[in-house]
Every structure is written in C-alpha cells, then in structure tokens.
mmCIF file of C-alpha atoms in Angstrom:
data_model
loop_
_atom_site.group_PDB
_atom_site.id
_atom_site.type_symbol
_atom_site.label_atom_id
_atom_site.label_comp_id
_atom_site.label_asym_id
_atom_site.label_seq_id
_atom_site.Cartn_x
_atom_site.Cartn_y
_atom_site.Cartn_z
ATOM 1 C CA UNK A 1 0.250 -12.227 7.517
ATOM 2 C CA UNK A 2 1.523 -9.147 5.409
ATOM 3 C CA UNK A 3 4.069 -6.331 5.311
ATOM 4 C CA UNK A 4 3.526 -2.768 5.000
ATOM 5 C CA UNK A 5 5.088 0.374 5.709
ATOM 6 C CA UNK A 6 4.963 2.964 8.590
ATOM 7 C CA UNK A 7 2.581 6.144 8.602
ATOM 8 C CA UNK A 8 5.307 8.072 7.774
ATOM 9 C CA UNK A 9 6.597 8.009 4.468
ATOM 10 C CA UNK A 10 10.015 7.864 5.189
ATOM 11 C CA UNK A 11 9.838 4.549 6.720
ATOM 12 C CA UNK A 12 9.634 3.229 3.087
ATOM 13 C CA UNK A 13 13.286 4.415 2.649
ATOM 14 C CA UNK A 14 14.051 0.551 3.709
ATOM 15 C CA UNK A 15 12.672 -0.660 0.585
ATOM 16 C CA UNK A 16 13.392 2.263 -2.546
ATOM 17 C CA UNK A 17 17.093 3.556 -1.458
ATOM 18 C CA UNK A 18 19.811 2.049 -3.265
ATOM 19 C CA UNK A 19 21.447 -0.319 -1.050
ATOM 20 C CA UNK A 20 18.932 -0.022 1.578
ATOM 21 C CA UNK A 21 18.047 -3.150 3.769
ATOM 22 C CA UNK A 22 14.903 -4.262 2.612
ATOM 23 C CA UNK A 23 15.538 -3.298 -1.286
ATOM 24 C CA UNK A 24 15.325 -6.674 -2.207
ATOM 25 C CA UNK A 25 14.693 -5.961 -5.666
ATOM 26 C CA UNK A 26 18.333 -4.016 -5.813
ATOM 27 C CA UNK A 27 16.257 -0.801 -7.088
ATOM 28 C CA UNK A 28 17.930 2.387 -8.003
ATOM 29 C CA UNK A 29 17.117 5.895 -9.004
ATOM 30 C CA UNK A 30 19.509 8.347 -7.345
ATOM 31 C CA UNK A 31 16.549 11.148 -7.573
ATOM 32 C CA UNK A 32 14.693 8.728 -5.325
ATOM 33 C CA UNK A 33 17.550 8.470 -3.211
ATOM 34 C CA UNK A 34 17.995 12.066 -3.003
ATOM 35 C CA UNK A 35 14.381 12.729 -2.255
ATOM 36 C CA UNK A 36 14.455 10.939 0.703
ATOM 37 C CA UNK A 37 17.592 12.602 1.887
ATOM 38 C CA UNK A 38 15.804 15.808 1.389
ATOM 39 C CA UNK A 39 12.574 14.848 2.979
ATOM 40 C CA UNK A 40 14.441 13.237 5.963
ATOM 41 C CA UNK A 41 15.698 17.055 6.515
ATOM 42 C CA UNK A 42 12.431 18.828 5.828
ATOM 43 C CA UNK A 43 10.292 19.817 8.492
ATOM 44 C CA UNK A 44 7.108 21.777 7.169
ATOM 45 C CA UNK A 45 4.298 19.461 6.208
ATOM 46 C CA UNK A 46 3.629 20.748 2.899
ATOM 47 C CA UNK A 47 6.846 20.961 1.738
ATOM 48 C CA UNK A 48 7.499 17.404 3.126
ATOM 49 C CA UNK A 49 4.529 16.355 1.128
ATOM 50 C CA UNK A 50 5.918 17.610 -2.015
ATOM 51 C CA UNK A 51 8.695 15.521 -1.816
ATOM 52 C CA UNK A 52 7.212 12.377 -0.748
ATOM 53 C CA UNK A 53 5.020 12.904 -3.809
ATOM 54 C CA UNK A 54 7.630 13.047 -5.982
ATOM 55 C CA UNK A 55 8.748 10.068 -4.454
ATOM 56 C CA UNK A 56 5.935 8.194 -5.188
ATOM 57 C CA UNK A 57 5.862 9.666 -8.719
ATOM 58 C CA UNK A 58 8.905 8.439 -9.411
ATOM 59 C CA UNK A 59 8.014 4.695 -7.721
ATOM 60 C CA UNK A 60 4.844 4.791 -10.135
ATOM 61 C CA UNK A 61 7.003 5.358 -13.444
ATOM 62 C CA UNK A 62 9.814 2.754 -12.308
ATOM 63 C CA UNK A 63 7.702 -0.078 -11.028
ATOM 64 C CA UNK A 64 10.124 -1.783 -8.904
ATOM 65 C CA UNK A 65 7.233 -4.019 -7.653
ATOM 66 C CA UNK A 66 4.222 -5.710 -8.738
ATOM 67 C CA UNK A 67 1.702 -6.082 -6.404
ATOM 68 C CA UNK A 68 -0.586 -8.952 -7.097
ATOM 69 C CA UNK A 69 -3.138 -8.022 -5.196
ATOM 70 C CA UNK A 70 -4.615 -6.156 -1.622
ATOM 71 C CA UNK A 71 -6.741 -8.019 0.505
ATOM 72 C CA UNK A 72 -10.162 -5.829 1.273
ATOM 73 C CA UNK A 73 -10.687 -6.834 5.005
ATOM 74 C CA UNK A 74 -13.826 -6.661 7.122
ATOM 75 C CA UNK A 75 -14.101 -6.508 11.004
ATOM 76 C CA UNK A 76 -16.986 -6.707 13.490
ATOM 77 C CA UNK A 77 -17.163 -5.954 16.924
ATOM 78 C CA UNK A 78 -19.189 -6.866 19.952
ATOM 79 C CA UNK A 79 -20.596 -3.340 21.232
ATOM 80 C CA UNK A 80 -19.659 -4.624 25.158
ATOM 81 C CA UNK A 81 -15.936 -4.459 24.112
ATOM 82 C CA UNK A 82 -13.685 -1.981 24.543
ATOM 83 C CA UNK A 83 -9.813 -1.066 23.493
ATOM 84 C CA UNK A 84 -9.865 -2.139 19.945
ATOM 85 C CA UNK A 85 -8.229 0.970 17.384
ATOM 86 C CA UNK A 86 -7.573 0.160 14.238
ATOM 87 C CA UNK A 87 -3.921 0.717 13.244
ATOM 88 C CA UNK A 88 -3.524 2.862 10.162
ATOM 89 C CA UNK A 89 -0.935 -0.074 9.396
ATOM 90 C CA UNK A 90 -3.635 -2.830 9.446
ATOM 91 C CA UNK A 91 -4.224 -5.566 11.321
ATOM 92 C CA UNK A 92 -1.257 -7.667 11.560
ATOM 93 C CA UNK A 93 -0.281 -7.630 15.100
ATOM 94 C CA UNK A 94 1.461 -4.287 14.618
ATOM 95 C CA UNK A 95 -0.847 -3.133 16.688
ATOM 96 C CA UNK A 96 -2.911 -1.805 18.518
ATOM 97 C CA UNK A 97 -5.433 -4.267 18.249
ATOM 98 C CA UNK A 98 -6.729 -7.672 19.549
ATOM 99 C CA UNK A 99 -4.754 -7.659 22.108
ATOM 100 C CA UNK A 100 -6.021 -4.586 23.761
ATOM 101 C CA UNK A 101 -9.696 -5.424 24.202
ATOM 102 C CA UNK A 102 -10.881 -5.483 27.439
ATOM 103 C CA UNK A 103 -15.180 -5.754 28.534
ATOM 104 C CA UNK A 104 -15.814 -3.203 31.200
ATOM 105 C CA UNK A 105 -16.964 -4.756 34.786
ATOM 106 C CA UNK A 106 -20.849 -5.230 34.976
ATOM 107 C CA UNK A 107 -22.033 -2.954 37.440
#
C-alpha cells in the first residue's frame, strides 16, 4: 500500500493547511496557508506554478515530514495485453491499472 497526492498540487492542501483534514502533524505556516488560497484562485499555469513552488519551498525549509524512504518500483508486461496506463499517482489501485487489462480476441 501507500499514500500520495493528486496531480494537481492543490490536492496536497489536505495535508500542509493549518487545520486541514489530513494535517496530522498539526503543521502551520500561515504563508503556506495563504499560498494555497492564492493558487486555488489562480488560473494561468505559470503563475500557478510560481506559487506552488513557493509552496514547496516553504515545505522544504519547515520539514513537517520525514520520509523514510520511496520504494523504486518495476513493472513488466505481456506484449498481448492491452489497457494498462500507468497512473502518474502510482500503482496503488488509484488507478487506472490492473484492472483495466483486457487481451484482444484472436482472430
């Protein structure tokens, strides 16, 4: 099993704003908490990249986590298969993934 976040930065919010759901480390920088505000509002890429940088700028200096470790995974596939794409997310049933395989008819 694991955790992770969604593809969009902002789905982190759950686990760095103050009070937030998932902060179960009771973190707390109100420039973090601002950030997200602001990049919750923001629609132009760049701009929204900026922000989320500085969000993870500001996650680097604080530390609110240690992560032990990240397991290095390695996959392979039978060429007659078809359906399997790799989630940006992983592979822990967030899918898509196992489950969508399907071998084409034989003709």
């Amino acid at each position: 099993g694991g955790w992770g976040t969604g593809t969009d930065p902002d789905t982190s919010i759950n686990l760095w704003k103050t009070e937030a759901a998932r902060n179960y480390v009771n973190y707390s920088n109100p420039e973090v908490d601002k950030l997200f505000e602001e990049g919750r509002r923001e629609f132009d890429v760049e701009k929204r990249a900026k922000i989320y940088g500085k969000i993870h700028e500001l996650l680097y200096e604080d530390q609110p986590y240690t992560w032990l470790y990240f397991r290095n995974s390695f996959y392979g596939f039978n060429k007659d298969l078809r359906g399997y794409v790799f989630s940006p997310r992983g592979p822990y049933g967030y899918g898509p993934g196992f489950s969508s395989l399907w071998k084409p008819a034989e003709n």
